[in-house]
mmCIF file of N, CA and C in Angstrom:
data_model
loop_
_atom_site.group_PDB
_atom_site.id
_atom_site.type_symbol
_atom_site.label_atom_id
_atom_site.label_comp_id
_atom_site.label_asym_id
_atom_site.label_seq_id
_atom_site.Cartn_x
_atom_site.Cartn_y
_atom_site.Cartn_z
ATOM 1 N N MET A 1 -4.504 -15.982 1.413
ATOM 2 C CA MET A 1 -3.971 -15.428 0.450
ATOM 3 C C MET A 1 -4.103 -14.058 0.369
ATOM 4 N N ILE A 2 -3.353 -13.397 -0.117
ATOM 5 C CA ILE A 2 -3.145 -11.693 0.288
ATOM 6 C C ILE A 2 -3.536 -11.243 -1.388
ATOM 7 N N ILE A 3 -4.187 -9.813 -1.149
ATOM 8 C CA ILE A 3 -4.451 -9.397 -2.247
ATOM 9 C C ILE A 3 -3.719 -7.856 -2.246
ATOM 10 N N MET A 4 -2.766 -7.459 -3.176
ATOM 11 C CA MET A 4 -2.098 -6.303 -2.814
ATOM 12 C C MET A 4 -2.535 -5.350 -4.024
ATOM 13 N N GLY A 5 -3.401 -4.106 -3.759
ATOM 14 C CA GLY A 5 -3.800 -3.275 -4.883
ATOM 15 C C GLY A 5 -3.544 -1.831 -4.551
ATOM 16 N N SER A 6 -3.257 -0.569 -5.886
ATOM 17 C CA SER A 6 -3.250 0.761 -5.697
ATOM 18 C C SER A 6 -3.508 1.086 -6.896
ATOM 19 N N SER A 7 -4.157 2.173 -6.758
ATOM 20 C CA SER A 7 -4.093 3.186 -8.224
ATOM 21 C C SER A 7 -3.125 3.932 -8.182
ATOM 22 N N ASP A 8 -1.974 3.922 -7.624
ATOM 23 C CA ASP A 8 -0.800 4.958 -7.501
ATOM 24 C C ASP A 8 0.712 3.762 -7.808
ATOM 25 N N PRO A 9 1.057 4.358 -8.608
ATOM 26 C CA PRO A 9 2.156 3.398 -9.640
ATOM 27 C C PRO A 9 3.658 3.311 -8.566
ATOM 28 N N GLY A 10 3.561 4.418 -7.400
ATOM 29 C CA GLY A 10 4.971 4.480 -6.736
ATOM 30 C C GLY A 10 4.801 3.307 -5.654
ATOM 31 N N ILE A 11 3.562 3.124 -4.967
ATOM 32 C CA ILE A 11 3.210 2.041 -4.330
ATOM 33 C C ILE A 11 3.385 0.600 -4.823
ATOM 34 N N ILE A 12 3.119 0.325 -6.088
ATOM 35 C CA ILE A 12 3.242 -0.668 -6.944
ATOM 36 C C ILE A 12 4.637 -0.878 -6.922
ATOM 37 N N LYS A 13 5.546 -0.135 -7.302
ATOM 38 C CA LYS A 13 7.104 -0.174 -7.199
ATOM 39 C C LYS A 13 7.562 -0.498 -5.715
ATOM 40 N N TYR A 14 6.699 -0.243 -4.564
ATOM 41 C CA TYR A 14 7.236 -0.522 -3.415
ATOM 42 C C TYR A 14 6.800 -1.857 -3.338
ATOM 43 N N PHE A 15 5.207 -1.895 -3.610
ATOM 44 C CA PHE A 15 5.029 -3.713 -3.501
ATOM 45 C C PHE A 15 5.733 -4.707 -4.075
ATOM 46 N N ILE A 16 6.545 -4.305 -5.142
ATOM 47 C CA ILE A 16 7.274 -5.394 -6.129
ATOM 48 C C ILE A 16 8.534 -5.496 -5.078
ATOM 49 N N GLU A 17 8.842 -4.678 -4.467
ATOM 50 C CA GLU A 17 10.429 -4.673 -3.732
ATOM 51 C C GLU A 17 10.319 -5.804 -2.743
ATOM 52 N N PHE A 18 9.047 -6.112 -2.148
ATOM 53 C CA PHE A 18 9.128 -7.307 -1.184
ATOM 54 C C PHE A 18 7.980 -8.516 -1.297
ATOM 55 N N TYR A 19 7.170 -8.181 -2.518
ATOM 56 C CA TYR A 19 5.855 -9.310 -2.363
ATOM 57 C C TYR A 19 6.941 -10.551 -2.706
ATOM 58 N N LYS A 20 8.024 -10.913 -3.228
ATOM 59 C CA LYS A 20 8.443 -12.105 -3.601
ATOM 60 C C LYS A 20 8.583 -12.939 -2.277
ATOM 61 N N ASN A 21 9.247 -11.938 -1.536
ATOM 62 C CA ASN A 21 9.467 -12.378 0.196
ATOM 63 C C ASN A 21 8.390 -12.899 0.628
ATOM 64 N N LEU A 22 7.166 -12.766 0.396
ATOM 65 C CA LEU A 22 5.876 -13.116 1.279
ATOM 66 C C LEU A 22 5.549 -15.037 0.814
ATOM 67 N N ASN A 23 5.591 -15.531 1.760
ATOM 68 C CA ASN A 23 5.603 -17.069 1.882
ATOM 69 C C ASN A 23 3.813 -17.217 1.576
ATOM 70 N N SER A 24 3.091 -16.797 0.267
ATOM 71 C CA SER A 24 1.766 -16.626 0.268
ATOM 72 C C SER A 24 1.179 -16.493 -1.316
ATOM 73 N N LYS A 25 -0.214 -16.747 -1.324
ATOM 74 C CA LYS A 25 -0.607 -16.205 -2.519
ATOM 75 C C LYS A 25 -0.637 -15.032 -2.341
ATOM 76 N N ILE A 26 -0.405 -14.523 -3.749
ATOM 77 C CA ILE A 26 -0.578 -13.304 -3.868
ATOM 78 C C ILE A 26 -1.269 -12.781 -4.798
ATOM 79 N N TYR A 27 -2.153 -11.686 -5.245
ATOM 80 C CA TYR A 27 -3.036 -11.233 -6.057
ATOM 81 C C TYR A 27 -2.714 -9.998 -6.197
ATOM 82 N N PHE A 28 -2.386 -9.322 -7.185
ATOM 83 C CA PHE A 28 -2.000 -7.584 -7.512
ATOM 84 C C PHE A 28 -3.029 -7.146 -8.208
ATOM 85 N N THR A 29 -3.785 -6.038 -8.010
ATOM 86 C CA THR A 29 -4.593 -5.107 -8.607
ATOM 87 C C THR A 29 -4.235 -3.897 -8.927
ATOM 88 N N THR A 30 -4.705 -3.415 -10.117
ATOM 89 C CA THR A 30 -4.388 -1.893 -10.074
ATOM 90 C C THR A 30 -4.907 -1.409 -10.975
ATOM 91 N N THR A 31 -4.997 0.009 -11.197
ATOM 92 C CA THR A 31 -5.603 0.525 -12.580
ATOM 93 C C THR A 31 -4.437 1.515 -13.337
ATOM 94 N N GLY A 32 -4.807 1.990 -14.502
ATOM 95 C CA GLY A 32 -4.083 2.730 -15.171
ATOM 96 C C GLY A 32 -2.701 2.393 -15.176
ATOM 97 N N SER A 33 -1.534 3.578 -15.053
ATOM 98 C CA SER A 33 -0.361 3.323 -15.952
ATOM 99 C C SER A 33 0.601 2.553 -14.719
ATOM 100 N N SER A 34 0.037 2.099 -13.456
ATOM 101 C CA SER A 34 0.288 1.039 -12.847
ATOM 102 C C SER A 34 0.187 -0.413 -13.349
ATOM 103 N N ILE A 35 -0.268 -0.773 -14.437
ATOM 104 C CA ILE A 35 -0.516 -1.776 -15.163
ATOM 105 C C ILE A 35 0.658 -1.860 -16.079
ATOM 106 N N LYS A 36 1.425 -1.045 -16.535
ATOM 107 C CA LYS A 36 2.578 -1.180 -17.396
ATOM 108 C C LYS A 36 4.057 -1.743 -16.374
ATOM 109 N N ILE A 37 3.911 -1.072 -15.224
ATOM 110 C CA ILE A 37 4.627 -1.532 -14.274
ATOM 111 C C ILE A 37 4.678 -2.845 -13.349
ATOM 112 N N LEU A 38 3.646 -3.459 -13.765
ATOM 113 C CA LEU A 38 3.247 -4.938 -13.263
ATOM 114 C C LEU A 38 3.834 -5.874 -14.592
ATOM 115 N N ASN A 39 3.533 -5.472 -15.629
ATOM 116 C CA ASN A 39 3.571 -6.072 -17.097
ATOM 117 C C ASN A 39 5.318 -6.131 -16.968
ATOM 118 N N LYS A 40 5.741 -5.104 -16.872
ATOM 119 C CA LYS A 40 7.244 -4.902 -17.282
ATOM 120 C C LYS A 40 8.073 -5.764 -16.305
ATOM 121 N N ASN A 41 7.321 -5.946 -14.938
ATOM 122 C CA ASN A 41 8.076 -6.766 -14.183
ATOM 123 C C ASN A 41 7.577 -8.471 -14.334
ATOM 124 N N ASN A 42 6.743 -8.910 -15.392
ATOM 125 C CA ASN A 42 6.129 -9.881 -15.468
ATOM 126 C C ASN A 42 5.443 -10.345 -14.046
ATOM 127 N N ILE A 43 4.290 -9.866 -13.658
ATOM 128 C CA ILE A 43 3.401 -10.011 -12.439
ATOM 129 C C ILE A 43 2.392 -9.934 -13.273
ATOM 130 N N LYS A 44 1.620 -10.864 -12.783
ATOM 131 C CA LYS A 44 0.156 -11.208 -13.462
ATOM 132 C C LYS A 44 -0.712 -10.385 -12.460
ATOM 133 N N TYR A 45 -1.813 -9.751 -13.004
ATOM 134 C CA TYR A 45 -2.628 -9.100 -11.773
ATOM 135 C C TYR A 45 -3.983 -9.641 -12.146
ATOM 136 N N THR A 46 -5.112 -9.064 -11.342
ATOM 137 C CA THR A 46 -6.518 -9.317 -11.517
ATOM 138 C C THR A 46 -7.122 -8.113 -11.820
ATOM 139 N N LYS A 47 -7.959 -7.908 -12.590
ATOM 140 C CA LYS A 47 -8.931 -6.893 -12.709
ATOM 141 C C LYS A 47 -10.251 -7.087 -12.056
ATOM 142 N N LYS A 48 -10.424 -8.495 -11.652
ATOM 143 C CA LYS A 48 -11.747 -8.672 -11.303
ATOM 144 C C LYS A 48 -11.596 -9.169 -9.536
ATOM 145 N N TRP A 49 -11.107 -8.389 -8.969
ATOM 146 C CA TRP A 49 -10.304 -8.682 -7.466
ATOM 147 C C TRP A 49 -11.636 -8.921 -6.554
ATOM 148 N N TRP A 50 -12.649 -8.269 -7.043
ATOM 149 C CA TRP A 50 -13.919 -8.496 -5.751
ATOM 150 C C TRP A 50 -14.223 -10.052 -5.990
ATOM 151 N N ASN A 51 -13.921 -11.019 -7.093
ATOM 152 C CA ASN A 51 -14.550 -12.199 -7.316
ATOM 153 C C ASN A 51 -13.498 -13.164 -6.490
ATOM 154 N N LEU A 52 -12.378 -12.651 -5.899
ATOM 155 C CA LEU A 52 -11.638 -13.254 -5.199
ATOM 156 C C LEU A 52 -12.036 -13.897 -3.921
ATOM 157 N N LYS A 53 -11.805 -15.507 -3.427
ATOM 158 C CA LYS A 53 -12.177 -15.869 -2.084
ATOM 159 C C LYS A 53 -11.217 -16.073 -1.380
ATOM 160 N N ASN A 54 -11.315 -16.409 -0.142
ATOM 161 C CA ASN A 54 -10.565 -17.025 0.856
ATOM 162 C C ASN A 54 -9.362 -15.996 1.144
ATOM 163 N N ILE A 55 -9.438 -14.594 1.003
ATOM 164 C CA ILE A 55 -8.732 -13.667 1.168
ATOM 165 C C ILE A 55 -8.299 -13.398 2.612
ATOM 166 N N ASP A 56 -7.125 -13.694 3.265
ATOM 167 C CA ASP A 56 -6.474 -13.517 4.596
ATOM 168 C C ASP A 56 -6.152 -12.032 4.823
ATOM 169 N N LEU A 57 -5.749 -11.286 3.804
ATOM 170 C CA LEU A 57 -4.741 -9.922 4.319
ATOM 171 C C LEU A 57 -5.377 -9.081 2.831
ATOM 172 N N VAL A 58 -5.349 -7.640 3.191
ATOM 173 C CA VAL A 58 -5.710 -6.808 2.111
ATOM 174 C C VAL A 58 -4.458 -5.997 2.400
ATOM 175 N N ILE A 59 -3.538 -5.625 1.060
ATOM 176 C CA ILE A 59 -2.433 -4.486 1.492
ATOM 177 C C ILE A 59 -2.746 -3.515 0.399
ATOM 178 N N THR A 60 -2.695 -2.216 0.587
ATOM 179 C CA THR A 60 -3.023 -1.455 -0.465
ATOM 180 C C THR A 60 -2.182 -0.103 0.121
ATOM 181 N N GLY A 61 -2.399 0.992 -1.034
ATOM 182 C CA GLY A 61 -1.646 2.113 -0.889
ATOM 183 C C GLY A 61 -2.385 2.811 -0.315
ATOM 184 N N ALA A 62 -1.960 3.837 -0.505
ATOM 185 C CA ALA A 62 -3.066 5.431 0.505
ATOM 186 C C ALA A 62 -2.929 6.369 -0.768
ATOM 187 N N SER A 63 -3.483 6.375 -1.550
ATOM 188 C CA SER A 63 -3.992 7.189 -2.898
ATOM 189 C C SER A 63 -5.196 8.235 -2.246
ATOM 190 N N THR A 64 -5.019 8.965 -2.458
ATOM 191 C CA THR A 64 -6.234 10.273 -2.428
ATOM 192 C C THR A 64 -7.202 9.988 -3.418
ATOM 193 N N GLY A 65 -8.490 10.396 -3.090
ATOM 194 C CA GLY A 65 -9.521 10.387 -3.777
ATOM 195 C C GLY A 65 -10.197 9.285 -3.698
ATOM 196 N N VAL A 66 -11.041 9.063 -4.620
ATOM 197 C CA VAL A 66 -12.125 7.463 -4.736
ATOM 198 C C VAL A 66 -11.147 6.815 -5.531
ATOM 199 N N THR A 67 -10.490 5.671 -5.047
ATOM 200 C CA THR A 67 -9.611 4.660 -5.696
ATOM 201 C C THR A 67 -9.666 3.296 -5.441
ATOM 202 N N ILE A 68 -8.980 2.362 -6.221
ATOM 203 C CA ILE A 68 -8.848 1.196 -5.651
ATOM 204 C C ILE A 68 -8.340 0.974 -4.261
ATOM 205 N N ASP A 69 -7.682 1.888 -4.276
ATOM 206 C CA ASP A 69 -7.271 1.750 -2.603
ATOM 207 C C ASP A 69 -8.583 1.284 -1.331
ATOM 208 N N LYS A 70 -9.250 2.340 -1.680
ATOM 209 C CA LYS A 70 -10.486 2.688 -0.747
ATOM 210 C C LYS A 70 -11.405 1.484 -0.899
ATOM 211 N N GLU A 71 -11.799 0.968 -2.292
ATOM 212 C CA GLU A 71 -12.286 -0.110 -2.390
ATOM 213 C C GLU A 71 -11.918 -1.161 -2.013
ATOM 214 N N LEU A 72 -10.643 -1.520 -1.823
ATOM 215 C CA LEU A 72 -9.932 -2.796 -1.175
ATOM 216 C C LEU A 72 -10.304 -2.847 0.261
ATOM 217 N N ILE A 73 -10.248 -1.585 1.059
ATOM 218 C CA ILE A 73 -10.374 -1.366 2.326
ATOM 219 C C ILE A 73 -11.780 -1.479 2.604
ATOM 220 N N ILE A 74 -12.796 -0.983 1.786
ATOM 221 C CA ILE A 74 -14.513 -1.417 1.748
ATOM 222 C C ILE A 74 -14.565 -2.879 1.910
ATOM 223 N N LEU A 75 -13.930 -3.512 1.012
ATOM 224 C CA LEU A 75 -14.216 -4.897 0.499
ATOM 225 C C LEU A 75 -13.413 -5.650 2.512
ATOM 226 N N SER A 76 -12.402 -4.963 2.878
ATOM 227 C CA SER A 76 -11.832 -5.826 3.956
ATOM 228 C C SER A 76 -12.682 -5.588 4.944
ATOM 229 N N LYS A 77 -13.271 -4.510 5.224
ATOM 230 C CA LYS A 77 -14.498 -4.006 6.442
ATOM 231 C C LYS A 77 -15.590 -5.030 6.254
ATOM 232 N N LYS A 78 -15.879 -5.044 5.132
ATOM 233 C CA LYS A 78 -17.398 -6.095 4.944
ATOM 234 C C LYS A 78 -17.115 -7.451 5.615
ATOM 235 N N ASN A 79 -15.885 -7.841 4.935
ATOM 236 C CA ASN A 79 -15.494 -9.188 4.946
ATOM 237 C C ASN A 79 -15.195 -9.522 6.630
ATOM 238 N N LYS A 80 -14.190 -8.684 7.151
ATOM 239 C CA LYS A 80 -14.144 -8.591 8.321
ATOM 240 C C LYS A 80 -12.679 -9.529 8.131
ATOM 241 N N ILE A 81 -11.684 -8.909 6.928
ATOM 242 C CA ILE A 81 -10.530 -9.216 6.857
ATOM 243 C C ILE A 81 -9.634 -8.142 7.080
ATOM 244 N N THR A 82 -8.464 -8.410 7.881
ATOM 245 C CA THR A 82 -7.401 -7.371 7.922
ATOM 246 C C THR A 82 -6.632 -6.456 6.870
ATOM 247 N N SER A 83 -6.613 -5.498 7.136
ATOM 248 C CA SER A 83 -5.986 -4.698 5.686
ATOM 249 C C SER A 83 -4.975 -3.576 6.381
ATOM 250 N N ILE A 84 -3.843 -3.410 5.775
ATOM 251 C CA ILE A 84 -2.851 -2.600 6.193
ATOM 252 C C ILE A 84 -2.807 -1.587 4.989
ATOM 253 N N SER A 85 -2.684 -0.523 4.925
ATOM 254 C CA SER A 85 -2.057 0.647 3.783
ATOM 255 C C SER A 85 -0.902 0.991 4.386
ATOM 256 N N ILE A 86 -0.199 1.458 3.167
ATOM 257 C CA ILE A 86 1.322 1.814 3.024
ATOM 258 C C ILE A 86 1.375 2.981 2.719
ATOM 259 N N ILE A 87 1.987 3.905 3.516
ATOM 260 C CA ILE A 87 2.156 5.370 3.000
ATOM 261 C C ILE A 87 3.785 5.236 2.765
ATOM 262 N N GLU A 88 4.415 5.572 1.398
ATOM 263 C CA GLU A 88 5.844 5.275 1.356
ATOM 264 C C GLU A 88 6.488 6.902 1.393
ATOM 265 N N HIS A 89 5.886 7.973 1.573
ATOM 266 C CA HIS A 89 6.351 9.283 1.683
ATOM 267 C C HIS A 89 5.662 10.094 2.780
ATOM 268 N N TRP A 90 5.850 10.913 2.853
ATOM 269 C CA TRP A 90 5.765 12.293 4.536
ATOM 270 C C TRP A 90 4.539 13.045 4.064
ATOM 271 N N THR A 91 3.751 12.796 3.012
ATOM 272 C CA THR A 91 3.011 14.352 2.312
ATOM 273 C C THR A 91 1.565 13.933 2.399
ATOM 274 N N THR A 92 0.719 14.539 2.759
ATOM 275 C CA THR A 92 -0.759 14.749 2.857
ATOM 276 C C THR A 92 -1.192 13.262 3.053
ATOM 277 N N LEU A 93 -0.898 13.223 4.434
ATOM 278 C CA LEU A 93 -1.083 12.062 5.092
ATOM 279 C C LEU A 93 -2.521 11.657 5.776
ATOM 280 N N ILE A 94 -3.163 12.430 6.100
ATOM 281 C CA ILE A 94 -4.446 12.189 6.400
ATOM 282 C C ILE A 94 -5.423 12.299 5.083
ATOM 283 N N GLU A 95 -5.282 13.312 4.399
ATOM 284 C CA GLU A 95 -6.362 13.050 3.181
ATOM 285 C C GLU A 95 -6.030 11.553 2.474
ATOM 286 N N ARG A 96 -5.057 11.317 2.466
ATOM 287 C CA ARG A 96 -5.362 10.119 1.987
ATOM 288 C C ARG A 96 -6.656 8.907 2.234
ATOM 289 N N PHE A 97 -6.999 9.593 3.356
ATOM 290 C CA PHE A 97 -7.850 8.461 3.917
ATOM 291 C C PHE A 97 -9.108 8.810 3.898
ATOM 292 N N ARG A 98 -9.164 10.287 3.526
ATOM 293 C CA ARG A 98 -10.664 10.849 3.311
ATOM 294 C C ARG A 98 -11.481 9.911 2.181
ATOM 295 N N TYR A 99 -12.907 9.685 2.485
ATOM 296 C CA TYR A 99 -13.541 9.059 1.573
ATOM 297 C C TYR A 99 -14.619 9.723 1.953
ATOM 298 N N LYS A 100 -15.718 10.216 0.758
ATOM 299 C CA LYS A 100 -16.791 11.145 0.668
ATOM 300 C C LYS A 100 -16.830 11.971 1.776
ATOM 301 N N ASN A 101 -17.527 12.015 2.745
ATOM 302 C CA ASN A 101 -17.481 13.152 3.794
ATOM 303 C C ASN A 101 -16.615 13.124 5.311
ATOM 304 N N ASP A 102 -15.954 11.749 5.187
ATOM 305 C CA ASP A 102 -15.622 10.892 6.408
ATOM 306 C C ASP A 102 -14.084 10.372 6.246
ATOM 307 N N TYR A 103 -13.732 9.975 6.642
ATOM 308 C CA TYR A 103 -12.337 8.966 6.494
ATOM 309 C C TYR A 103 -12.589 7.592 6.848
ATOM 310 N N LEU A 104 -11.852 6.822 5.995
ATOM 311 C CA LEU A 104 -11.855 5.190 5.974
ATOM 312 C C LEU A 104 -10.325 5.102 6.177
ATOM 313 N N PHE A 105 -10.290 4.238 7.132
ATOM 314 C CA PHE A 105 -8.841 3.701 8.138
ATOM 315 C C PHE A 105 -8.655 2.365 7.786
ATOM 316 N N PRO A 106 -7.701 1.588 7.459
ATOM 317 C CA PRO A 106 -7.234 0.365 7.373
ATOM 318 C C PRO A 106 -7.399 -0.300 8.775
ATOM 319 N N ASN A 107 -6.927 -1.357 8.963
ATOM 320 C CA ASN A 107 -6.597 -1.500 10.422
ATOM 321 C C ASN A 107 -5.125 -1.218 10.835
ATOM 322 N N LYS A 108 -4.391 -1.002 9.988
ATOM 323 C CA LYS A 108 -2.893 -0.768 10.230
ATOM 324 C C LYS A 108 -2.834 0.186 8.954
ATOM 325 N N ILE A 109 -1.809 1.344 9.360
ATOM 326 C CA ILE A 109 -1.082 2.061 8.513
ATOM 327 C C ILE A 109 0.442 1.745 8.583
ATOM 328 N N PHE A 110 1.276 1.511 7.669
ATOM 329 C CA PHE A 110 2.405 1.306 7.883
ATOM 330 C C PHE A 110 3.524 2.669 7.030
ATOM 331 N N VAL A 111 4.400 3.374 7.743
ATOM 332 C CA VAL A 111 4.726 4.465 7.246
ATOM 333 C C VAL A 111 6.229 3.965 7.558
ATOM 334 N N ASN A 112 7.166 5.180 6.806
ATOM 335 C CA ASN A 112 8.702 4.944 6.723
ATOM 336 C C ASN A 112 9.604 4.781 8.046
ATOM 337 N N ASP A 113 8.975 5.900 8.917
ATOM 338 C CA ASP A 113 9.995 6.213 9.915
ATOM 339 C C ASP A 113 9.097 6.696 11.182
ATOM 340 N N MET A 114 9.829 7.051 12.257
ATOM 341 C CA MET A 114 9.036 7.505 13.151
ATOM 342 C C MET A 114 8.608 9.124 12.822
ATOM 343 N N LEU A 115 9.459 9.672 11.726
ATOM 344 C CA LEU A 115 8.793 11.139 11.625
ATOM 345 C C LEU A 115 7.432 11.000 10.755
ATOM 346 N N ALA A 116 7.329 10.027 10.166
ATOM 347 C CA ALA A 116 6.222 9.729 9.381
ATOM 348 C C ALA A 116 4.924 9.554 10.050
ATOM 349 N N LYS A 117 5.167 8.694 11.696
ATOM 350 C CA LYS A 117 4.137 8.340 12.321
ATOM 351 C C LYS A 117 3.649 9.929 13.168
ATOM 352 N N LYS A 118 4.840 10.448 13.819
ATOM 353 C CA LYS A 118 4.626 11.686 14.158
ATOM 354 C C LYS A 118 3.972 12.820 13.462
ATOM 355 N N LEU A 119 4.234 12.666 12.397
ATOM 356 C CA LEU A 119 3.404 13.411 11.090
ATOM 357 C C LEU A 119 2.080 13.157 11.366
ATOM 358 N N ALA A 120 1.840 11.899 11.184
ATOM 359 C CA ALA A 120 0.464 11.201 10.756
ATOM 360 C C ALA A 120 -0.241 11.595 12.123
ATOM 361 N N THR A 121 0.193 11.496 13.417
ATOM 362 C CA THR A 121 -0.616 11.512 14.479
ATOM 363 C C THR A 121 -0.867 13.132 14.866
ATOM 364 N N GLN A 122 -0.017 14.123 14.520
ATOM 365 C CA GLN A 122 -0.326 15.246 14.529
ATOM 366 C C GLN A 122 -1.463 15.827 13.198
ATOM 367 N N CYS A 123 -1.631 14.975 12.201
ATOM 368 C CA CYS A 123 -2.779 15.302 11.472
ATOM 369 C C CYS A 123 -4.045 14.437 11.964
ATOM 370 N N GLY A 124 -4.262 13.811 12.919
ATOM 371 C CA GLY A 124 -5.297 13.392 13.494
ATOM 372 C C GLY A 124 -5.418 11.830 13.476
ATOM 373 N N ILE A 125 -4.504 11.181 12.818
ATOM 374 C CA ILE A 125 -4.599 9.583 12.667
ATOM 375 C C ILE A 125 -4.105 8.788 13.826
ATOM 376 N N LYS A 126 -5.046 8.188 14.310
ATOM 377 C CA LYS A 126 -4.722 7.801 15.518
ATOM 378 C C LYS A 126 -3.299 6.839 15.893
ATOM 379 N N LYS A 127 -2.791 7.003 16.711
ATOM 380 C CA LYS A 127 -1.254 6.642 16.974
ATOM 381 C C LYS A 127 -1.346 5.222 17.070
ATOM 382 N N ASP A 128 -2.272 4.360 17.668
ATOM 383 C CA ASP A 128 -2.414 2.666 17.557
ATOM 384 C C ASP A 128 -2.319 2.195 15.987
ATOM 385 N N LEU A 129 -2.703 3.282 15.082
ATOM 386 C CA LEU A 129 -3.026 2.493 13.619
ATOM 387 C C LEU A 129 -1.485 2.472 12.845
ATOM 388 N N ILE A 130 -0.318 3.343 13.438
ATOM 389 C CA ILE A 130 0.337 3.117 12.665
ATOM 390 C C ILE A 130 1.439 2.759 13.122
ATOM 391 N N ILE A 131 2.430 2.027 11.948
ATOM 392 C CA ILE A 131 3.729 1.428 12.585
ATOM 393 C C ILE A 131 4.559 1.529 11.497
ATOM 394 N N PRO A 132 5.907 2.132 12.132
ATOM 395 C CA PRO A 132 6.807 2.346 11.160
ATOM 396 C C PRO A 132 7.693 1.480 10.434
ATOM 397 N N VAL A 133 7.664 1.167 9.612
ATOM 398 C CA VAL A 133 8.417 -0.238 9.195
ATOM 399 C C VAL A 133 9.588 0.130 7.894
ATOM 400 N N GLY A 134 9.845 1.383 7.386
ATOM 401 C CA GLY A 134 11.114 1.707 6.783
ATOM 402 C C GLY A 134 10.499 1.373 5.360
ATOM 403 N N ASN A 135 11.238 1.878 4.291
ATOM 404 C CA ASN A 135 10.783 1.848 2.658
ATOM 405 C C ASN A 135 11.700 0.917 2.114
ATOM 406 N N PRO A 136 11.610 -0.172 1.675
ATOM 407 C CA PRO A 136 12.466 -0.736 0.901
ATOM 408 C C PRO A 136 13.278 -0.372 -0.462
ATOM 409 N N ILE A 137 12.352 0.650 -1.053
ATOM 410 C CA ILE A 137 13.061 1.346 -2.410
ATOM 411 C C ILE A 137 14.184 2.352 -1.963
ATOM 412 N N LEU A 138 14.037 3.305 -0.723
ATOM 413 C CA LEU A 138 14.606 3.883 -0.069
ATOM 414 C C LEU A 138 16.327 2.876 0.396
ATOM 415 N N GLU A 139 15.687 1.730 1.187
ATOM 416 C CA GLU A 139 16.590 0.956 1.760
ATOM 417 C C GLU A 139 17.932 0.483 1.017
ATOM 418 N N LYS A 140 17.120 0.109 -0.444
ATOM 419 C CA LYS A 140 17.508 -0.364 -1.605
ATOM 420 C C LYS A 140 18.795 0.276 -2.175
ATOM 421 N N LEU A 141 18.377 1.884 -2.490
ATOM 422 C CA LEU A 141 18.981 2.987 -3.137
ATOM 423 C C LEU A 141 20.070 3.634 -1.993
ATOM 424 N N SER A 142 20.201 3.346 -0.586
ATOM 425 C CA SER A 142 20.975 3.573 0.118
ATOM 426 C C SER A 142 22.296 2.569 -0.045
ATOM 427 N N LEU A 143 21.951 1.175 0.106
ATOM 428 C CA LEU A 143 22.853 0.444 -0.019
ATOM 429 C C LEU A 143 23.666 0.115 -1.115
ATOM 430 N N LYS A 144 22.918 0.621 -2.314
ATOM 431 C CA LYS A 144 23.673 0.896 -3.570
ATOM 432 C C LYS A 144 24.614 1.999 -3.744
ATOM 433 N N TYR A 145 24.298 3.188 -2.898
ATOM 434 C CA TYR A 145 25.311 4.514 -3.063
ATOM 435 C C TYR A 145 25.589 4.549 -1.783
ATOM 436 N N LYS A 146 26.056 4.158 -0.640
ATOM 437 C CA LYS A 146 26.465 3.827 0.587
ATOM 438 C C LYS A 146 27.666 4.184 0.222
ATOM 439 N N ASN A 147 28.799 3.825 -0.225
ATOM 440 C CA ASN A 147 30.134 4.120 -0.735
ATOM 441 C C ASN A 147 30.292 5.205 -1.873
ATOM 442 N N TYR A 148 29.310 5.730 -2.533
ATOM 443 C CA TYR A 148 29.454 6.722 -3.455
ATOM 444 C C TYR A 148 30.135 7.756 -3.025
ATOM 445 N N LYS A 149 31.294 8.313 -3.575
ATOM 446 C CA LYS A 149 32.234 9.615 -3.451
ATOM 447 C C LYS A 149 31.752 10.543 -4.209
ATOM 448 N N GLY A 150 31.046 10.377 -5.289
ATOM 449 C CA GLY A 150 30.454 11.127 -6.266
ATOM 450 C C GLY A 150 31.070 12.848 -6.116
#
């Protein structure tokens, strides 16, 4: 089972782009305005994610501050579950992982491209944590407008 969660509406939209292709039971969790996005897409979510059992993978966004993203990483570390955080753009890379007076990193961090990886390592994130994977929203838009003559 996979749990996907974030306090950031942008990453919730990102998750929606690929979650149907995952061949596993998936639970979403989020807060605030992101709930509207899940409802609009007829995606069920849980507010009581800490009660879930048999979690194999935790996927989070990388929201700044004390957020559900960090709570999920803490859950994964406590229960020895692999965690992945996704950063879907190129700003405030290390600040996204600041937690209290330290940094809280998942097992892996997915970024858009090699530029994002370079920027993240320059900020102090360990190179072996970062994997460039693309961005399904940007890729979908590029296909849609590939032949646009505007």
